[in-house]
CSV table of C-alpha atoms and ligand atoms in Angstrom, one decimal:
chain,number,residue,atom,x,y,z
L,45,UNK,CA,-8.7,-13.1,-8.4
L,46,UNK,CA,-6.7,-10.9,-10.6
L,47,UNK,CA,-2.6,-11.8,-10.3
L,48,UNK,CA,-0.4,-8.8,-11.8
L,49,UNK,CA,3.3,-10.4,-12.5
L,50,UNK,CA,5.9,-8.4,-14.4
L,51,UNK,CA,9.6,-7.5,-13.3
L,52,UNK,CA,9.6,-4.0,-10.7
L,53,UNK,CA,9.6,-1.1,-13.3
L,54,UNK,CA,7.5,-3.0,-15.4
L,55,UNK,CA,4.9,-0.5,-14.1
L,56,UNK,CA,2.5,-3.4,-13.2
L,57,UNK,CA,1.6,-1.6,-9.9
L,58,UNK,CA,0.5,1.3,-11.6
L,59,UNK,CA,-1.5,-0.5,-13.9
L,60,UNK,CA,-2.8,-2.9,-11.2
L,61,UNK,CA,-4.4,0.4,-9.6
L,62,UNK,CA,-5.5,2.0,-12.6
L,63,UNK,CA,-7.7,-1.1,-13.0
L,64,UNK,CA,-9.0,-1.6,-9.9
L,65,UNK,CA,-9.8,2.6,-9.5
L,66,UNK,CA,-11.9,1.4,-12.6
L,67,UNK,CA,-13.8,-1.9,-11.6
L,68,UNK,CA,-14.1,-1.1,-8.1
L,69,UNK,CA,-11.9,-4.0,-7.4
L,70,UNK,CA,-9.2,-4.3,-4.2
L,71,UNK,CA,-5.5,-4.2,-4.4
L,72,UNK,CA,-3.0,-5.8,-2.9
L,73,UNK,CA,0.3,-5.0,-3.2
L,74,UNK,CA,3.4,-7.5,-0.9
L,75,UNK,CA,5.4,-4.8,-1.5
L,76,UNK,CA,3.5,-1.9,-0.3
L,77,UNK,CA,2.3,-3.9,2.8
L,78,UNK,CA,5.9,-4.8,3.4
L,79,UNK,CA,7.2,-0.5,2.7
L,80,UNK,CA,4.4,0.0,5.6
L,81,UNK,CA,5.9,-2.4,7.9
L,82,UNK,CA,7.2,-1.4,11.4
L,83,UNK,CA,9.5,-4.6,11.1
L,84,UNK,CA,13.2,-3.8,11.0
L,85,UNK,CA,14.2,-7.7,9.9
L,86,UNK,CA,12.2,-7.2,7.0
L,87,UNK,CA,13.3,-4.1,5.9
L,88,UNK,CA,16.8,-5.1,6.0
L,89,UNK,CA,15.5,-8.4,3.4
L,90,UNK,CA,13.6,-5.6,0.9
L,91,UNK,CA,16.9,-3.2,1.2
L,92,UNK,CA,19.1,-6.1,-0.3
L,93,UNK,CA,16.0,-7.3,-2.7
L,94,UNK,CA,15.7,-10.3,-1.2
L,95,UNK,CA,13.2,-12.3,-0.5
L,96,UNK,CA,10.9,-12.0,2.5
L,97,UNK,CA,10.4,-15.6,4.1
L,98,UNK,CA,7.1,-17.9,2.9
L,99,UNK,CA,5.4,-18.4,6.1
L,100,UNK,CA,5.8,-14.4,6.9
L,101,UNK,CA,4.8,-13.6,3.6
L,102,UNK,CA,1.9,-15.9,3.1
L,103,UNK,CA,0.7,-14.4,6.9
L,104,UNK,CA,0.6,-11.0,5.5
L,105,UNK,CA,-0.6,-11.2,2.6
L,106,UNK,CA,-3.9,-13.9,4.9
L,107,UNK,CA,-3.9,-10.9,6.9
L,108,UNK,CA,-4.7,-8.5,3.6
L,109,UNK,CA,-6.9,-10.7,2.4
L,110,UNK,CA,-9.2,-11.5,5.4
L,111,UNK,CA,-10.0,-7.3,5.1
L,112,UNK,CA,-11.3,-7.7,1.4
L,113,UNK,CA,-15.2,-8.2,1.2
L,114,UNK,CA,-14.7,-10.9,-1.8
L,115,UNK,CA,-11.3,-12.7,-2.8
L,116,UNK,CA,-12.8,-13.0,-6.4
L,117,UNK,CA,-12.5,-9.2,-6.9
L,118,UNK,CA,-8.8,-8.7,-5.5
L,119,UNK,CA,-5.9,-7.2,-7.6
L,120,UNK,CA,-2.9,-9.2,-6.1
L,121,UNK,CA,0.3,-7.2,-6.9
L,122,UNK,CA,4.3,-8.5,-6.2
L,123,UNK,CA,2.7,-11.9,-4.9
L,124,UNK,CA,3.0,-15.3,-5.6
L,125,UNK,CA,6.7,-14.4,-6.0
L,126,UNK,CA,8.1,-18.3,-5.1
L,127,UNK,CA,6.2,-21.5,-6.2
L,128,UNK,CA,5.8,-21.8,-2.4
L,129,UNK,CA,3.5,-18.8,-2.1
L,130,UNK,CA,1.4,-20.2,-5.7
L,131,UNK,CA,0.9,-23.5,-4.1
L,132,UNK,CA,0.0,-22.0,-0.6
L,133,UNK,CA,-2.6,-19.9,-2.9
L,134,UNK,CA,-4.2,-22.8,-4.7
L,135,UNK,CA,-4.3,-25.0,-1.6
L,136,UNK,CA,-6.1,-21.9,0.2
L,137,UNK,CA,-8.9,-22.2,-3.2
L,138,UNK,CA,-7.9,-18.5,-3.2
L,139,UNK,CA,-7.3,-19.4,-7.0
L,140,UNK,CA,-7.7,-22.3,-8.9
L,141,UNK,CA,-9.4,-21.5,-12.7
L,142,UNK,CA,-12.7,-19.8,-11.5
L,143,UNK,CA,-14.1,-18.5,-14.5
L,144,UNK,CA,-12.8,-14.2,-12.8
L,145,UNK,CA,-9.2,-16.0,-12.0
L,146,UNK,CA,-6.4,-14.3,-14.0
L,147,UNK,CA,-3.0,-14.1,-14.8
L,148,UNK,CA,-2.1,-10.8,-16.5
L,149,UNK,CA,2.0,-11.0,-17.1
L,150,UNK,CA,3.7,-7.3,-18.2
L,151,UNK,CA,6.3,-8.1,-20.4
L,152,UNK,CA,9.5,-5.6,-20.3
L,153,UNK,CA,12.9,-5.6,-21.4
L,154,UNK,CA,15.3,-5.8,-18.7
L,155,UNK,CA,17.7,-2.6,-20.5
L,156,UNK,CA,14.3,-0.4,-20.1
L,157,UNK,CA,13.2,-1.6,-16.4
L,158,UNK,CA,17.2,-0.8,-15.0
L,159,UNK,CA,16.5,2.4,-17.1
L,160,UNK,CA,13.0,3.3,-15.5
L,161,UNK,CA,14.2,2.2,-11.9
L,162,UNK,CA,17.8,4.1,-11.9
L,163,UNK,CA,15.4,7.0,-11.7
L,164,UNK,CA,12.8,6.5,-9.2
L,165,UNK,CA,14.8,7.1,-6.2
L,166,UNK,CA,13.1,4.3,-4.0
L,167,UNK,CA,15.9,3.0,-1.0
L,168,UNK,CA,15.8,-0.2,-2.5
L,169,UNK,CA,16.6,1.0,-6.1
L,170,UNK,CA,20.2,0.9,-6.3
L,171,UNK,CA,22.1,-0.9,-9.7
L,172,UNK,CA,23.0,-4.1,-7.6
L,173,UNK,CA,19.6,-3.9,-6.1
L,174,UNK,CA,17.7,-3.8,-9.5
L,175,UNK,CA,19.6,-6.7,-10.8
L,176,UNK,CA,19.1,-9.0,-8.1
L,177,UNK,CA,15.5,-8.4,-8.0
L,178,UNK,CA,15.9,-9.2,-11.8
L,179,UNK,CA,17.4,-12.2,-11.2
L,180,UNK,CA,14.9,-13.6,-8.8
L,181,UNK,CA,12.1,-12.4,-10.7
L,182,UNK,CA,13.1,-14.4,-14.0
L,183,UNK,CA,14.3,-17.0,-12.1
L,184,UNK,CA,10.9,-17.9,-10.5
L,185,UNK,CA,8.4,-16.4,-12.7
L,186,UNK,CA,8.0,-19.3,-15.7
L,187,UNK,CA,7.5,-22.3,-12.9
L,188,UNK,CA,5.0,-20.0,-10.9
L,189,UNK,CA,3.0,-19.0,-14.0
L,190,UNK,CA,3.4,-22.4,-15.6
L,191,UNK,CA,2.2,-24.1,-12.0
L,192,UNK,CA,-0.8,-21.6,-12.1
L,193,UNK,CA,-1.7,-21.9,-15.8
L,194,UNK,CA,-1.9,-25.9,-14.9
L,195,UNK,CA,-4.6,-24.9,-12.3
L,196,UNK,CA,-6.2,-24.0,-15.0
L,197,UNK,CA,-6.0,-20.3,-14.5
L,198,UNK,CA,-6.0,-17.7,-17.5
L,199,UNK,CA,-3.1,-15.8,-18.5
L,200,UNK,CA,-3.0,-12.5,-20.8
L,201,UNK,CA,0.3,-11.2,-21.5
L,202,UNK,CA,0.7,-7.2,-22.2
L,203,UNK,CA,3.6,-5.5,-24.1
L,204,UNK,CA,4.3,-2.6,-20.9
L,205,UNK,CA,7.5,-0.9,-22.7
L,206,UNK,CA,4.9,2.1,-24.0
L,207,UNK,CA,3.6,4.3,-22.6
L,208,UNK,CA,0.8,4.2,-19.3
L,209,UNK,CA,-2.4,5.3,-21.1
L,210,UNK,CA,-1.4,3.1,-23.9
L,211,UNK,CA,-0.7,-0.3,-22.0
L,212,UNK,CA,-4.1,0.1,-19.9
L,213,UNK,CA,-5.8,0.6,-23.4
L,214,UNK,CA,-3.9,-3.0,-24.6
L,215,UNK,CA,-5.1,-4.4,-21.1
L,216,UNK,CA,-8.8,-3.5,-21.3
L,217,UNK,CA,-8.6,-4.6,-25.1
L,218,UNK,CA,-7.4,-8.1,-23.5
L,219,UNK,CA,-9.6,-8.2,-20.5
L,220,UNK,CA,-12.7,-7.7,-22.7
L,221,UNK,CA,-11.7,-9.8,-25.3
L,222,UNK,CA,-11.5,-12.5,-22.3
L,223,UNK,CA,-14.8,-11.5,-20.5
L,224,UNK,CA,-13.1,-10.7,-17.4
L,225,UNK,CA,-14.5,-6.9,-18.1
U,1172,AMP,P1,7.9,-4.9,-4.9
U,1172,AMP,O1,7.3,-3.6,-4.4
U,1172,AMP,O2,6.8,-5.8,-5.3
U,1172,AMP,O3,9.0,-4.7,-5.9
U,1172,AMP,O4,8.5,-5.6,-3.6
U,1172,AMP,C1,9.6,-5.0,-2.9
U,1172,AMP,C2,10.3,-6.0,-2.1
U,1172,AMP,O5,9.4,-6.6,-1.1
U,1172,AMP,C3,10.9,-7.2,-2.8
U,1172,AMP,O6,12.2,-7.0,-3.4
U,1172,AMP,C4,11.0,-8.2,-1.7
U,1172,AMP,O7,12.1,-8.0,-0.8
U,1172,AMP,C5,9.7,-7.9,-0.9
U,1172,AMP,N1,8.6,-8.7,-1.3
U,1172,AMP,C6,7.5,-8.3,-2.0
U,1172,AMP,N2,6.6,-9.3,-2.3
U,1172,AMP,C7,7.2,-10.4,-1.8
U,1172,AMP,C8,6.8,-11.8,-1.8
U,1172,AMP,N3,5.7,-12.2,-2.4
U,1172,AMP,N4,7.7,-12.7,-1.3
U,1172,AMP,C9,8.8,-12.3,-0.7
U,1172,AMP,N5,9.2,-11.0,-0.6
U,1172,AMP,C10,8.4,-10.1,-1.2
């Protein structure tokens, strides 16, 4: 299992795709499966960039996973985003330092994401929005990667303020460089 962290705008779902389009490997994006949600409650949550309760969360994202034909080849995207989720992850063995289990983080300034994101139009997208998710994000990150990294699982980090071609070219270097390509 693959986990893609990096603030929204970082471009990590993009880049999560690219690289499963090219290993043939599943992708799983909370965020997505939330958007595609029929459930007003959690709308509302995404709409203020909040965050979407464990036990909901951690059904969903079962759900997802039950449909993939291995867990070992699954691009998880926007998820573990509390140490909650991480823990419910390790405890499920869904991760836990197999030699394919990853951590690859997309490092961005926060003055380029809040200029990326002002542009993309999504409802949840809005100034206020973009900071608060900002805020969570940094908030929670470092104790969920550190917690996963003393699982023993791998960790590449990946300059993504350049350009998309260019940042999949750094990842590939990475992943190679690693064996996990
Ligand atoms: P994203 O597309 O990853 O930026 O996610 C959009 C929104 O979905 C977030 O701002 C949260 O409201 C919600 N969300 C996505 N993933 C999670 C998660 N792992 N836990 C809780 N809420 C989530």
């Amino acid at each position: 299992m693959i986990i893609f962290f990096g603030p929204a705008g970082s471009g990590k779902s993009l880049q999560g795709q690219i690289l499963a389009a090219r290993q043939g490997w599943a992708w799983i994006s909370t965020g997505q499966l939330l958007r595609e949600s029929a459930d007003i409650e959690l709308l509302e949550i995404m709409k203020k960039g909040q965050l979407v309760p464990d036990e909901k969360m951690n059904s969903i994202v079962k759900e997802a996973l039950d449909r993939v034909p291995n867990t070992r080849t699954v691009i998880l995207d926007g998820y573990p985003r509390k140490i909650d989720q991480a823990r419910w992850l390790i405890n499920n063995h869904l991760i836990n330092g197999h030699s394919d289990d990853l951590i690859i983080v997309i490092d961005v300034p926060n003055d380029i994401v809040i200029k990326r994101l002002t542009g993309r139009g999504r409802a949840d997208d809005k100034i206020e929005t973009i900071k608060e998710r900002l805020r969570i994000y940094h908030q929670e990150n470092d104790a969920i990667i550190d917690y996963l990294t003393d699982n023993g699982v791998k960790i590449i980090h990946v300059d993504g303020s350049g350009k998309v071609g260019q940042i999949h070219d750094t990842l590939m270097e990475e992943l190679s460089a690693c064996k996990a390509v």
